[in-house]
Coordinates of C-alpha atoms in Angstrom, one line a residue:
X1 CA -16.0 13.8 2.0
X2 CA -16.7 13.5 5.6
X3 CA -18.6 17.1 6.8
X4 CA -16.4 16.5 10.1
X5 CA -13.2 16.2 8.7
X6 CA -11.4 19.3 8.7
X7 CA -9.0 20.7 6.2
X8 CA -4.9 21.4 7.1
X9 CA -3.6 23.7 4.0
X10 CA 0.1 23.2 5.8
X11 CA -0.6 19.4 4.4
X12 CA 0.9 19.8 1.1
X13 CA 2.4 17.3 -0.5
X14 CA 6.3 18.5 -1.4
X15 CA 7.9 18.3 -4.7
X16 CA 8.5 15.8 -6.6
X17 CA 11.6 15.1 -8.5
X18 CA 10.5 12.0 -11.5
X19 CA 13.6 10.0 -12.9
X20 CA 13.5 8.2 -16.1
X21 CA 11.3 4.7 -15.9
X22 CA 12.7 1.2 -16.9
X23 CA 9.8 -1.2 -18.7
X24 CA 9.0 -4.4 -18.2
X25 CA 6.5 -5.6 -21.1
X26 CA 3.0 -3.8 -19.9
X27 CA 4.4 -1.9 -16.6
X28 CA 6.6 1.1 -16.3
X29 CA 8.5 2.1 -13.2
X30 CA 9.9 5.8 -12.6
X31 CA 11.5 6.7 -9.5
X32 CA 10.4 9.4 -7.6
X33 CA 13.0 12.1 -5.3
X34 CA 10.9 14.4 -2.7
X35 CA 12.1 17.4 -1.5
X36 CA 11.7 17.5 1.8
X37 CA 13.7 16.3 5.0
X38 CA 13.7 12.5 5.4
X39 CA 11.3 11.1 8.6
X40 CA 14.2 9.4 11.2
X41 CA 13.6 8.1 14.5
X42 CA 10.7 5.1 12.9
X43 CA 11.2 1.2 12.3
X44 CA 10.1 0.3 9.0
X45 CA 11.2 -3.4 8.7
X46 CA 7.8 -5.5 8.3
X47 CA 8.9 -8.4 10.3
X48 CA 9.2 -6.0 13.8
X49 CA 5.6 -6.4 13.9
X50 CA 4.0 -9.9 15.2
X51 CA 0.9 -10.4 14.3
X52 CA -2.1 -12.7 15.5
X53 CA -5.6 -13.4 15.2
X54 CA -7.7 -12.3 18.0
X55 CA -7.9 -14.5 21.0
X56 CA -11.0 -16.9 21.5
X57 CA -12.7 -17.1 18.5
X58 CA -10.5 -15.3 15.5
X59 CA -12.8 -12.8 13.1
X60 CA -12.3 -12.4 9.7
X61 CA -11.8 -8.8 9.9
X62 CA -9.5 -7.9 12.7
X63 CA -6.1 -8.9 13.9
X64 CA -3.3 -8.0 16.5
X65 CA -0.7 -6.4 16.0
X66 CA 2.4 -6.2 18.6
X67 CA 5.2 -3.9 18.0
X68 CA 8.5 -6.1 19.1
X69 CA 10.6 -3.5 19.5
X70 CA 11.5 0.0 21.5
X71 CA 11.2 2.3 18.8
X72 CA 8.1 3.2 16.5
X73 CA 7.4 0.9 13.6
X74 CA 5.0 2.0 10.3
X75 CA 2.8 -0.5 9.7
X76 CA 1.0 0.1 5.9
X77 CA -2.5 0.1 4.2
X78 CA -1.7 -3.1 1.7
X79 CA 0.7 -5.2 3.6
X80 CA 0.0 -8.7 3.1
X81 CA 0.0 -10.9 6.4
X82 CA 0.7 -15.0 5.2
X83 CA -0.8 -17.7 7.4
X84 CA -3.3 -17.5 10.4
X85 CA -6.6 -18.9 9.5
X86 CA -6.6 -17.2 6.1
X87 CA -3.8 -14.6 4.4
X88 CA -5.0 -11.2 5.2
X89 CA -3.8 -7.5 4.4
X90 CA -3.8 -4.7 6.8
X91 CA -6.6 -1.8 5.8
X92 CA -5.3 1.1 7.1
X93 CA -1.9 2.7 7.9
X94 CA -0.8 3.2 11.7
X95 CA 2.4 4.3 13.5
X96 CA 2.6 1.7 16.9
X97 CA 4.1 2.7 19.5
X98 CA 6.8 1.1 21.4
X99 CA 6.2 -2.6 22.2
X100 CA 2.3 -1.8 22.0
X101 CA -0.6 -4.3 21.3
X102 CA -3.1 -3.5 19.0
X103 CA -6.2 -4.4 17.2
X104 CA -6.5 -3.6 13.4
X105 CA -8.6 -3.3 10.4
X106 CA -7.8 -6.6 7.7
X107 CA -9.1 -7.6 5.0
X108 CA -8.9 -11.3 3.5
X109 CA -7.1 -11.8 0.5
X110 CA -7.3 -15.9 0.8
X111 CA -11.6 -16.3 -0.4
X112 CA -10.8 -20.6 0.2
X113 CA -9.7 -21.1 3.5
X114 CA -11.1 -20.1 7.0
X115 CA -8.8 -22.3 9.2
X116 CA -5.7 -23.1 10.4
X117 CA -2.9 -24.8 7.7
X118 CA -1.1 -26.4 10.8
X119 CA -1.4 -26.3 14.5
X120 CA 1.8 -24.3 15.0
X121 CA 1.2 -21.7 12.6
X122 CA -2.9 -21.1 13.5
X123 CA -2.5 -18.4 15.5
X124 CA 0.7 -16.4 13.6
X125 CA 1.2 -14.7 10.2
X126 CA 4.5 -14.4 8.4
X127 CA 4.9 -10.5 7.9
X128 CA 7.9 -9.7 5.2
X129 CA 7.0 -6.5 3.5
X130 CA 5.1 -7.9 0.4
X131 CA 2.6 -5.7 -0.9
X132 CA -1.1 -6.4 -2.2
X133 CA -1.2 -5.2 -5.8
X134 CA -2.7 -1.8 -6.7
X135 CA -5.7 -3.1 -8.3
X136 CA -6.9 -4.8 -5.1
X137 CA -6.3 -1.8 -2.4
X138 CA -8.7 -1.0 0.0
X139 CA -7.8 2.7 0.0
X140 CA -9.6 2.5 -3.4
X141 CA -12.7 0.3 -2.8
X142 CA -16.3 2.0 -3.4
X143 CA -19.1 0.8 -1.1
X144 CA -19.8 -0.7 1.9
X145 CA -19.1 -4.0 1.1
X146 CA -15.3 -3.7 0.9
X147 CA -14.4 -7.3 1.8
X148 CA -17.1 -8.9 -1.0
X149 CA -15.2 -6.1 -3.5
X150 CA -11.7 -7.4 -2.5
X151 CA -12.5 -11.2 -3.0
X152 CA -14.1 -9.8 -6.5
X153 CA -11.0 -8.4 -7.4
X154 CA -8.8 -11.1 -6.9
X155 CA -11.5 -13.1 -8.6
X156 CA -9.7 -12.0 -11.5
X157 CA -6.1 -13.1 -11.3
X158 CA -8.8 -16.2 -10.8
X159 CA -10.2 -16.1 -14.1
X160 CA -7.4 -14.6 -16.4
X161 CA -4.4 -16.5 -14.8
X162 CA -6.0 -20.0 -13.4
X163 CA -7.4 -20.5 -9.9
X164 CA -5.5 -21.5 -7.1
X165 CA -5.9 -24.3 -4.3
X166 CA -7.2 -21.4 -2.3
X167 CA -8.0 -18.4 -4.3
X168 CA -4.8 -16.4 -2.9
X169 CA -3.9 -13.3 -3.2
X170 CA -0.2 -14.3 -2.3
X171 CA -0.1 -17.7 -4.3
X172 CA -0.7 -15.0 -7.5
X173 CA 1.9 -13.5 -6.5
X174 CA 4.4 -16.3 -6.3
X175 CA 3.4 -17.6 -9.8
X176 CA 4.5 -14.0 -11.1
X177 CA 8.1 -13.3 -12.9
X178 CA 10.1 -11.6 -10.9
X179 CA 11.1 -7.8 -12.3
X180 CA 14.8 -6.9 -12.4
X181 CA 14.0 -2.7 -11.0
X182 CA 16.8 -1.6 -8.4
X183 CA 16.2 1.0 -6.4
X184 CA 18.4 4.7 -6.8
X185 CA 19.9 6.5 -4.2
X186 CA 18.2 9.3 -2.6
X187 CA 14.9 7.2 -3.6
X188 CA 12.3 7.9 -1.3
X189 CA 8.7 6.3 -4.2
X190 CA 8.1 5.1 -7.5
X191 CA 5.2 5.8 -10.0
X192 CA 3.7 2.7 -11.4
X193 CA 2.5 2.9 -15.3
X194 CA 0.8 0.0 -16.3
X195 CA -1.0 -0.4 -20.2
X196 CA 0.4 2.6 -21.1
X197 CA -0.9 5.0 -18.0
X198 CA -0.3 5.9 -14.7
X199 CA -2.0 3.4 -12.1
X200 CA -0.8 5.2 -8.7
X201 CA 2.4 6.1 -6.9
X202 CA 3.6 5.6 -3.6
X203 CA 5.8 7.6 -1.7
X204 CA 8.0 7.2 1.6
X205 CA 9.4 9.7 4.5
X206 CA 12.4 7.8 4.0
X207 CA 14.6 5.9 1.5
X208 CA 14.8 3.0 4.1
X209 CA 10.9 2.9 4.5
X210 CA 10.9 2.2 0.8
X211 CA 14.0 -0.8 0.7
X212 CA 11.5 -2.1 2.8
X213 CA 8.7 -2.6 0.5
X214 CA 10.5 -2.2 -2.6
X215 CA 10.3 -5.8 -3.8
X216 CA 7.1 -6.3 -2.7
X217 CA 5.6 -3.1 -4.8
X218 CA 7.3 -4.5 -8.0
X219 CA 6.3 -8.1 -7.7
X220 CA 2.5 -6.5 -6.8
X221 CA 2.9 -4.3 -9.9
X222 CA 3.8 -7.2 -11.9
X223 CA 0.9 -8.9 -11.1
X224 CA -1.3 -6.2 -12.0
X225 CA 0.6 -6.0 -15.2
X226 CA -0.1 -9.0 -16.1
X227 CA -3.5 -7.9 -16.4
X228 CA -2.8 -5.7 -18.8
X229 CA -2.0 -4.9 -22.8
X230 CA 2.1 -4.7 -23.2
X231 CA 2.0 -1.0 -23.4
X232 CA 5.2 1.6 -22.0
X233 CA 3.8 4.2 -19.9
X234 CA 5.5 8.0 -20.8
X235 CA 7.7 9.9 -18.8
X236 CA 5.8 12.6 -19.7
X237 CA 2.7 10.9 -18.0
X238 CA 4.6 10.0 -15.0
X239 CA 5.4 13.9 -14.7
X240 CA 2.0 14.6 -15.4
X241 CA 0.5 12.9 -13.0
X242 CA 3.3 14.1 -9.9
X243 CA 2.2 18.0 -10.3
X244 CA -1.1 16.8 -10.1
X245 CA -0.9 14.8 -7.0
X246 CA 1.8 18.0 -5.6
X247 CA -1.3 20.1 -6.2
X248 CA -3.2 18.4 -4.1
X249 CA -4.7 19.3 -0.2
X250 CA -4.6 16.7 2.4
X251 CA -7.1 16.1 4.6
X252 CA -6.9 15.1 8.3
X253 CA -8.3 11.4 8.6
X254 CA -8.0 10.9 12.3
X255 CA -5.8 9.1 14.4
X256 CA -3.4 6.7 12.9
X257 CA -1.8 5.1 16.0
X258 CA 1.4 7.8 17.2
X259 CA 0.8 9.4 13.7
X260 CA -2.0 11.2 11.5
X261 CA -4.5 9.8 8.6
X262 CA -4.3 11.6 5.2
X263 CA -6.5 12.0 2.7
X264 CA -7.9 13.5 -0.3
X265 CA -10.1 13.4 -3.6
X266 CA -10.0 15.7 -5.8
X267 CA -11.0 14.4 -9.3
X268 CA -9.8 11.0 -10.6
X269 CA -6.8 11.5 -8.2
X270 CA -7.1 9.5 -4.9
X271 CA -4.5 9.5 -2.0
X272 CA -4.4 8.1 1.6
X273 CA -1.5 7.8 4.1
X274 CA 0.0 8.8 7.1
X275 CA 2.0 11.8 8.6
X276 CA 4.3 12.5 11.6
X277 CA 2.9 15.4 13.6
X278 CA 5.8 15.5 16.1
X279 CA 7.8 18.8 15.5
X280 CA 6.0 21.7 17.1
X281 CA 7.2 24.4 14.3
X282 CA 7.8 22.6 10.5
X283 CA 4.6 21.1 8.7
X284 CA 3.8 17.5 9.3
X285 CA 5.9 15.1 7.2
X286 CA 4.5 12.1 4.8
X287 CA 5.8 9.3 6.6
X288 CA 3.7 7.1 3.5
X289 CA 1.3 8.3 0.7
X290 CA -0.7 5.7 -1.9
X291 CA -2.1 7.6 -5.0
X292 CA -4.4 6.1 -7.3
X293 CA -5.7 7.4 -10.8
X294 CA -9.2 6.2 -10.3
X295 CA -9.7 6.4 -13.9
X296 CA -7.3 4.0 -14.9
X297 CA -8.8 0.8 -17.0
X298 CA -7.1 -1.9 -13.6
X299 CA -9.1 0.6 -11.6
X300 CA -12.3 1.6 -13.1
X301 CA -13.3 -1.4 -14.5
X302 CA -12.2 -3.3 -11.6

């Protein structure tokens, strides 16, 4: 890790409570209860944020981001962005602030187009909470050359599933079944089992924050499953692998727009995300957490 980024032992990750999974050929969903007070006060819905490319001459790696509303709005690592001069997902997590502006971190997931599809929609993308599958993340990319690693990885939907007009992240994703998962009350994450093991998890401050990307993280998962031999992941795994990432200690990762980055290594277990440092007395809270098992074949091998 970083030799300037300090450690916060109040950063634990709280319990979590693991339901029993539903499976769906090679992918296993468990639902995930934390104990802990639920984050209030934030937007979460995907399509409060208007995004653009950057004025002039647009670059690959950036875009803007404008908060449309008077409240804060989560913004997450893995959201896919349609349209623009090519689709895109967002690299890091961030909290913006009220109607604020702001440049961000993207990364292409569209390898065959640098260019506008029409002249009204050059300049826009269509922002609706679909998620880039777990196999493709940056938060687990090795290396420096993290765009040439993404467009590698979605070289493989590519190979194993037949190319597309434009080597899309999103046009995968359309081509995918659909996977009939509902979310459960109380819900605030899921862990994902694909092959027969743990991928990752992700967890929310809030059962709304996950509605929010809840159809997205299934039809992402599905696509990695597709990937992968027809296998049910355990519950016993699923638990497994929740005390493991409850054991771990989150690091500070710098500023993350009105919140905090997170993150940690310890082992095969990765994790990223964000947390609200508002209240002057109680621990940050895990506004949103990705953990990967880096050892996982979709992973590893990737």
């Amino acid at each position: 890790m970083n030799g300037h980024t300090n450690r916060h032992p109040n950063r634990q990750i709280p319990q979590l409570h693991v339901g029993h999974g539903s499976h769906h050929g090679s992918l296993s969903i468990f639902p995930v209860w934390v104990d802990s007070p639920r984050v209030t006060g934030l937007g979460w819905k995907a399509a409060s944020i208007r995004t653009a490319e950057r004025e002039g001459s647009p670059v690959v790696g950036e875009l803007v981001l404008h908060n449309s509303t008077a409240r804060p709005v989560v913004a997450l690592e893995g959201d896919l962005l349609k349209g623009g001069w090519q689709d895109r997902m967002l690299a890091a997590s961030l909290l913006l602030e009220p109607v604020e502006a702001r440049v961000v971190a993207a990364l292409c997931v569209e390898h065959g187009r640098w260019g506008s599809r029409t002249s009204e929609t050059q300049g826009t993308h269509e922002t609706s909470g679909r998620r880039s599958a777990l196999s493709v993340r940056h938060g687990n990319l090795r290396g420096i050359d993290q765009q040439g690693e993404v467009w590698r990885r979605i070289g493989r939907f590519e190979n194993t599933l037949g190319a597309t007009t434009s080597s899309s992240m999103l046009d995968h994703l359309d081509r995918s079944a659909p996977i009939d998962a509902h979310q459960l009350e109380g819900q605030r994450g899921v862990i994902i089992g694909i092959g027969g093991r743990v991928v990752g998890a992700e967890i929310f401050g809030s059962s709304t924050g996950l509605k929010t990307r809840w159809r997205g993280i299934l039809e992402a998962a599905a696509l990695d499953g597709r990937l992968a031999p027809k296998r049910r992941t355990s519950a016993h795994d699923a638990r497994v692998f929740a005390r493991h990432l409850q054991a771990v200690t989150l690091e500070d990762g710098g500023d993350a727009g009105m919140a905090r980055a997170v993150r940690s290594q310890e082992g095969r277990l990765r994790a990223s995300g964000i947390v609200h440092t508002n209240a002057r007395t109680a621990p940050p809270s895990i506004i949103h957490l990705t953990a990967f098992d880096d050892a996982h074949p979709l992973l590893e091998n990737a």
